[in-house]
Coordinates of N, CA and C in Angstrom, one line a residue:
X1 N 140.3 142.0 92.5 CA 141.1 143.2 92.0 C 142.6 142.8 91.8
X2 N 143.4 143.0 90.7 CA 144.3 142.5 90.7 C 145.8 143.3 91.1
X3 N 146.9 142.5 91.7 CA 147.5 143.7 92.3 C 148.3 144.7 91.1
X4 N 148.6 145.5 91.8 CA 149.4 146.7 91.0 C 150.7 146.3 91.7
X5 N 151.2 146.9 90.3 CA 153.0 146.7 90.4 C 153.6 147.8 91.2
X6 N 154.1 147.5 92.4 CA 155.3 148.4 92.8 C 155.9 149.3 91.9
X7 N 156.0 150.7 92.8 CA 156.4 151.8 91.7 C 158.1 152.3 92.7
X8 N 158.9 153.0 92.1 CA 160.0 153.1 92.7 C 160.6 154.7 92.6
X9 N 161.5 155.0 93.9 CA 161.1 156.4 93.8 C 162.8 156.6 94.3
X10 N 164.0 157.1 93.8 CA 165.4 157.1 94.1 C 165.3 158.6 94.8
X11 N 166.3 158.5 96.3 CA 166.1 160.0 97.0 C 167.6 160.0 98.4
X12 N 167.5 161.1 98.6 CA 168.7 160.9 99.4 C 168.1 160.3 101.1
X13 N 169.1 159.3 101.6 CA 168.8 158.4 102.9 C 168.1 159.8 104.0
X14 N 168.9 161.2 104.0 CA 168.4 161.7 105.0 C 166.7 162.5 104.8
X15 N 166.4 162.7 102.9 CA 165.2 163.5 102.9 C 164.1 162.1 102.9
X16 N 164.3 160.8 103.3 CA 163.8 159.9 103.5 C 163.4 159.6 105.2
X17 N 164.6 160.1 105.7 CA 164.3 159.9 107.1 C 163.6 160.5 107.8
X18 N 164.0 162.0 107.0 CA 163.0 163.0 107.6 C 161.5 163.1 107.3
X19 N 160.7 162.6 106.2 CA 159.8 162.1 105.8 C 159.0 160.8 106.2
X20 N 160.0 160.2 107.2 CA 159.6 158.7 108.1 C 159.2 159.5 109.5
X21 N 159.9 160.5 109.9 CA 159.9 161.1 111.1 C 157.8 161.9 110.9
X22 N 158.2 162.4 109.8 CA 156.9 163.6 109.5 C 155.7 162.8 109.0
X23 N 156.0 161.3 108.5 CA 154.8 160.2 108.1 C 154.3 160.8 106.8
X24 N 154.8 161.8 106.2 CA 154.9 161.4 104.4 C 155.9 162.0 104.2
X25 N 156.1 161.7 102.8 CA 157.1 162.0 101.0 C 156.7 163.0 100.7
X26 N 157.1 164.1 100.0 CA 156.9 164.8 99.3 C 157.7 165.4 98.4
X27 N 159.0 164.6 98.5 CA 159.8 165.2 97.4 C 159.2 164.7 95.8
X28 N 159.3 165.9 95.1 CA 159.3 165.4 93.8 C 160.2 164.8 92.6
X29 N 161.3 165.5 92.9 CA 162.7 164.9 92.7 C 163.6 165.4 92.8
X30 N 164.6 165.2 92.7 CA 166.2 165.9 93.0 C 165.7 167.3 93.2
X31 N 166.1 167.7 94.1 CA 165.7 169.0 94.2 C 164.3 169.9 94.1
X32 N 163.2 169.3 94.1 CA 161.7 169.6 93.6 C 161.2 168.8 94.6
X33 N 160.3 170.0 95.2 CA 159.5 169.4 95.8 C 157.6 168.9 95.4
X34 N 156.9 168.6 96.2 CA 155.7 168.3 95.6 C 155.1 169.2 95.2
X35 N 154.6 170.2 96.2 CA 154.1 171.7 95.7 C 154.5 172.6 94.5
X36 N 156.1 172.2 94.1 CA 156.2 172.7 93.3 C 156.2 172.2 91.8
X37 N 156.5 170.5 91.9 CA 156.4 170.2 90.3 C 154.5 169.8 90.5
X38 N 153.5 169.5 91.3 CA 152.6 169.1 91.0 C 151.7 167.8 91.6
X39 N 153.3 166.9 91.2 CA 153.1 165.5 91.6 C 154.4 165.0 91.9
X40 N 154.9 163.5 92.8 CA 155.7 163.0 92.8 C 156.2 161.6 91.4
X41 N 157.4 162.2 91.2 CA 158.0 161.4 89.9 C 158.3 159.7 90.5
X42 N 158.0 158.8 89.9 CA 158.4 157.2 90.5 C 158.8 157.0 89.0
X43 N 159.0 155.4 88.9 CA 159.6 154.6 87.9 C 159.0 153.6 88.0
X44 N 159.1 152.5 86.9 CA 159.0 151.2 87.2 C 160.4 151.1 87.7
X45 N 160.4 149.4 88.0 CA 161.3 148.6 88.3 C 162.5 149.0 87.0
X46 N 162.0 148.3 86.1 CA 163.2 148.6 84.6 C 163.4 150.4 84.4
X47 N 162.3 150.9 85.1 CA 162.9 152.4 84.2 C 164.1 152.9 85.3
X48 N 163.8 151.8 86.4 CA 164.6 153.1 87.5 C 166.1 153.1 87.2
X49 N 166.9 152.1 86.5 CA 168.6 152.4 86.8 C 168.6 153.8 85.4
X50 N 168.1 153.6 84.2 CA 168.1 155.0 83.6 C 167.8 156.7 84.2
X51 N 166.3 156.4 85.0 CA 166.1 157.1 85.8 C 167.2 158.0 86.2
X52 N 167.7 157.0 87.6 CA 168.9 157.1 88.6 C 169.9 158.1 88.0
X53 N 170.2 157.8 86.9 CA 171.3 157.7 86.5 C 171.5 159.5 86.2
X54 N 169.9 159.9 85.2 CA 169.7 161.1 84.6 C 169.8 161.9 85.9
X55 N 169.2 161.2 87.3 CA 169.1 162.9 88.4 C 170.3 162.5 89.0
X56 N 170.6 161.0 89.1 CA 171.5 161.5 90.2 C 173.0 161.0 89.6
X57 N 173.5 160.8 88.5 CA 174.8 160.0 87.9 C 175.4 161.2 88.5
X58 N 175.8 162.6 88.7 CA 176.4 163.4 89.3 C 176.3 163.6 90.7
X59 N 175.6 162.9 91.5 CA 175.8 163.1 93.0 C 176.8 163.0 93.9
X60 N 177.2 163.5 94.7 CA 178.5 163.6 95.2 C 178.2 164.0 96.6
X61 N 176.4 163.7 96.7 CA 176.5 163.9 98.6 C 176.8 163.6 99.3
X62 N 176.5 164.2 100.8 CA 176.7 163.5 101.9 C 176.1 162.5 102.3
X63 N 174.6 162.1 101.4 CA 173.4 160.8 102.2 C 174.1 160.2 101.4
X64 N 173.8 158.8 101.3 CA 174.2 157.8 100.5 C 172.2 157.5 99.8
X65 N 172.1 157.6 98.7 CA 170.7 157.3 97.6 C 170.2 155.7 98.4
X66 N 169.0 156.2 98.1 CA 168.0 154.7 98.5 C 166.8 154.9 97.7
X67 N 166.3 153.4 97.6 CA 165.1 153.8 96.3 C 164.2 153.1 98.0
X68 N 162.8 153.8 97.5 CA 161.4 153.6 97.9 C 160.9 152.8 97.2
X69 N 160.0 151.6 97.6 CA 160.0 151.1 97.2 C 158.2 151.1 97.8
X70 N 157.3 151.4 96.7 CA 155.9 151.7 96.9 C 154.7 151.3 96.6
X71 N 154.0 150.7 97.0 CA 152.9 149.7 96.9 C 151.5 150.9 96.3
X72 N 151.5 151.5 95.5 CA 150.8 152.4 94.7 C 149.3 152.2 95.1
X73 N 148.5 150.8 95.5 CA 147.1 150.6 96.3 C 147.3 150.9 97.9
X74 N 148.6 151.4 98.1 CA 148.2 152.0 99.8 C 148.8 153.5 99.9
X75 N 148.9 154.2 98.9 CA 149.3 156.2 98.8 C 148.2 156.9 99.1
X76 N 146.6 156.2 98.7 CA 145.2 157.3 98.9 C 145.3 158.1 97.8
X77 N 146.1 158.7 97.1 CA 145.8 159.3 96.2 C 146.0 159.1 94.6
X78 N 145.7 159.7 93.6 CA 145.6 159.4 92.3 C 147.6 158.9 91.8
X79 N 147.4 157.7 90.9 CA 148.7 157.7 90.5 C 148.5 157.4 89.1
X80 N 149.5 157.9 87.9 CA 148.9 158.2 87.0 C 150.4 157.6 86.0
X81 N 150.1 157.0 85.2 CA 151.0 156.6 84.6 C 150.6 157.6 83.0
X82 N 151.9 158.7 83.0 CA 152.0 159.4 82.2 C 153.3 159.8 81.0
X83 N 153.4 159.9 79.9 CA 154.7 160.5 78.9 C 155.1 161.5 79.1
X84 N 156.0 162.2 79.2 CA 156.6 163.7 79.2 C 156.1 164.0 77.8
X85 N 156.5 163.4 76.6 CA 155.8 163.6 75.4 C 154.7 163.1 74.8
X86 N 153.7 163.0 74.3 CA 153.2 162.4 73.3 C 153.2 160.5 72.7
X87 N 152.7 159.7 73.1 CA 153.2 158.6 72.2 C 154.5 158.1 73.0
X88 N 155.0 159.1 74.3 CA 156.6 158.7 74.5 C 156.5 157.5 75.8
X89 N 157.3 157.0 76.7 CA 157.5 156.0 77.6 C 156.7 156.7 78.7
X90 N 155.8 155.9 79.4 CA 155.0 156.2 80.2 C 155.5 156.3 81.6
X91 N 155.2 157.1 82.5 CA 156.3 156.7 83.9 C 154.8 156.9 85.0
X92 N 154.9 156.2 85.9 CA 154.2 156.7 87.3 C 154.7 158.1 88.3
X93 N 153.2 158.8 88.3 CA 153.3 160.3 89.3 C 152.4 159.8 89.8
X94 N 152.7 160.0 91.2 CA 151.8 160.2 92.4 C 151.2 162.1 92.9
X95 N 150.1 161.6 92.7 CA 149.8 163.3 92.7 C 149.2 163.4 94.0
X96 N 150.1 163.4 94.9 CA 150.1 164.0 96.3 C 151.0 163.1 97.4
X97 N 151.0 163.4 98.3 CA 151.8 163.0 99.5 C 151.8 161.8 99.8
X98 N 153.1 161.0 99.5 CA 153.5 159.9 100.1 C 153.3 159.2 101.4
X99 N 152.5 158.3 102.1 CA 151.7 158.1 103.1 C 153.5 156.7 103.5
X100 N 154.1 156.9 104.7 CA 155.5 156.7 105.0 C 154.7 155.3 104.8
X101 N 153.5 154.7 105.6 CA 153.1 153.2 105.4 C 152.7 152.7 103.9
X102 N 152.9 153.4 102.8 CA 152.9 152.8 101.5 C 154.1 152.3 101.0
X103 N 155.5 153.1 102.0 CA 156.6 152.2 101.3 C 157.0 151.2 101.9
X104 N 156.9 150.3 101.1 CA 157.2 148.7 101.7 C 158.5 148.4 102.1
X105 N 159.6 148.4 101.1 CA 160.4 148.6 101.3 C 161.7 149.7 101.2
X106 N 162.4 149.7 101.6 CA 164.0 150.9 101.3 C 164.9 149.9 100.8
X107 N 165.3 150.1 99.8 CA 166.8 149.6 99.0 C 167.5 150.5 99.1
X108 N 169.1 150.2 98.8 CA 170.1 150.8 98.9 C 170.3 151.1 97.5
X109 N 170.6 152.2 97.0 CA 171.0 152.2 95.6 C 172.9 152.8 95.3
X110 N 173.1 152.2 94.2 CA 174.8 152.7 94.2 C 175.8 151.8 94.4

């Protein structure tokens, strides 16, 4: 079976910590949580600094941003590489709860 690509997920250091504490993710993104968009939003590697840029180029928190860094064969649940449009750029959703032992790594973003 061949591996799958690392998927990447930008969020603030403390809704990260708090989700290492509780053993999953469930933010969906800036502000959205799982329950309420559906699924959790990731990127590739190349889509993430545009990504970044669209939720968080205005941030001006108190965490400092860090990307997740997610091994997509250890979440358990469906991950689905989908377009917002039609024909348009495909992105990875995780549709359900982030298992804290799927992210491999934490980068620092910024």
């Amino acid at each position: 079976m061949p591996k799958l690509p690392r998927i990447f997920h930008v969020t603030e250091r403390a809704l990260w910590e708090a989700a290492h504490e509780r053993g999953t993710y469930e933010m969906s993104t800036r502000g959205r949580t799982l329950v309420e968009e559906g699924f959790i939003h990731f990127s590739t590697r190349e889509q993430l600094p545009r990504v970044a840029e669209l939720l968080y180029g205005d941030y001006a928190g108190p965490d400092e941003l860090v990307v997740l860094v997610v091994d997509p064969a250890r979440v358990g649940v469906p991950v689905k590489y989908e377009a917002v449009r039609p024909g348009g750029e495909e992105f990875p959703h995780v549709y359900g709860p982030v298992p804290v032992d799927a992210v491999v790594d934490v980068e620092p973003w910024g």
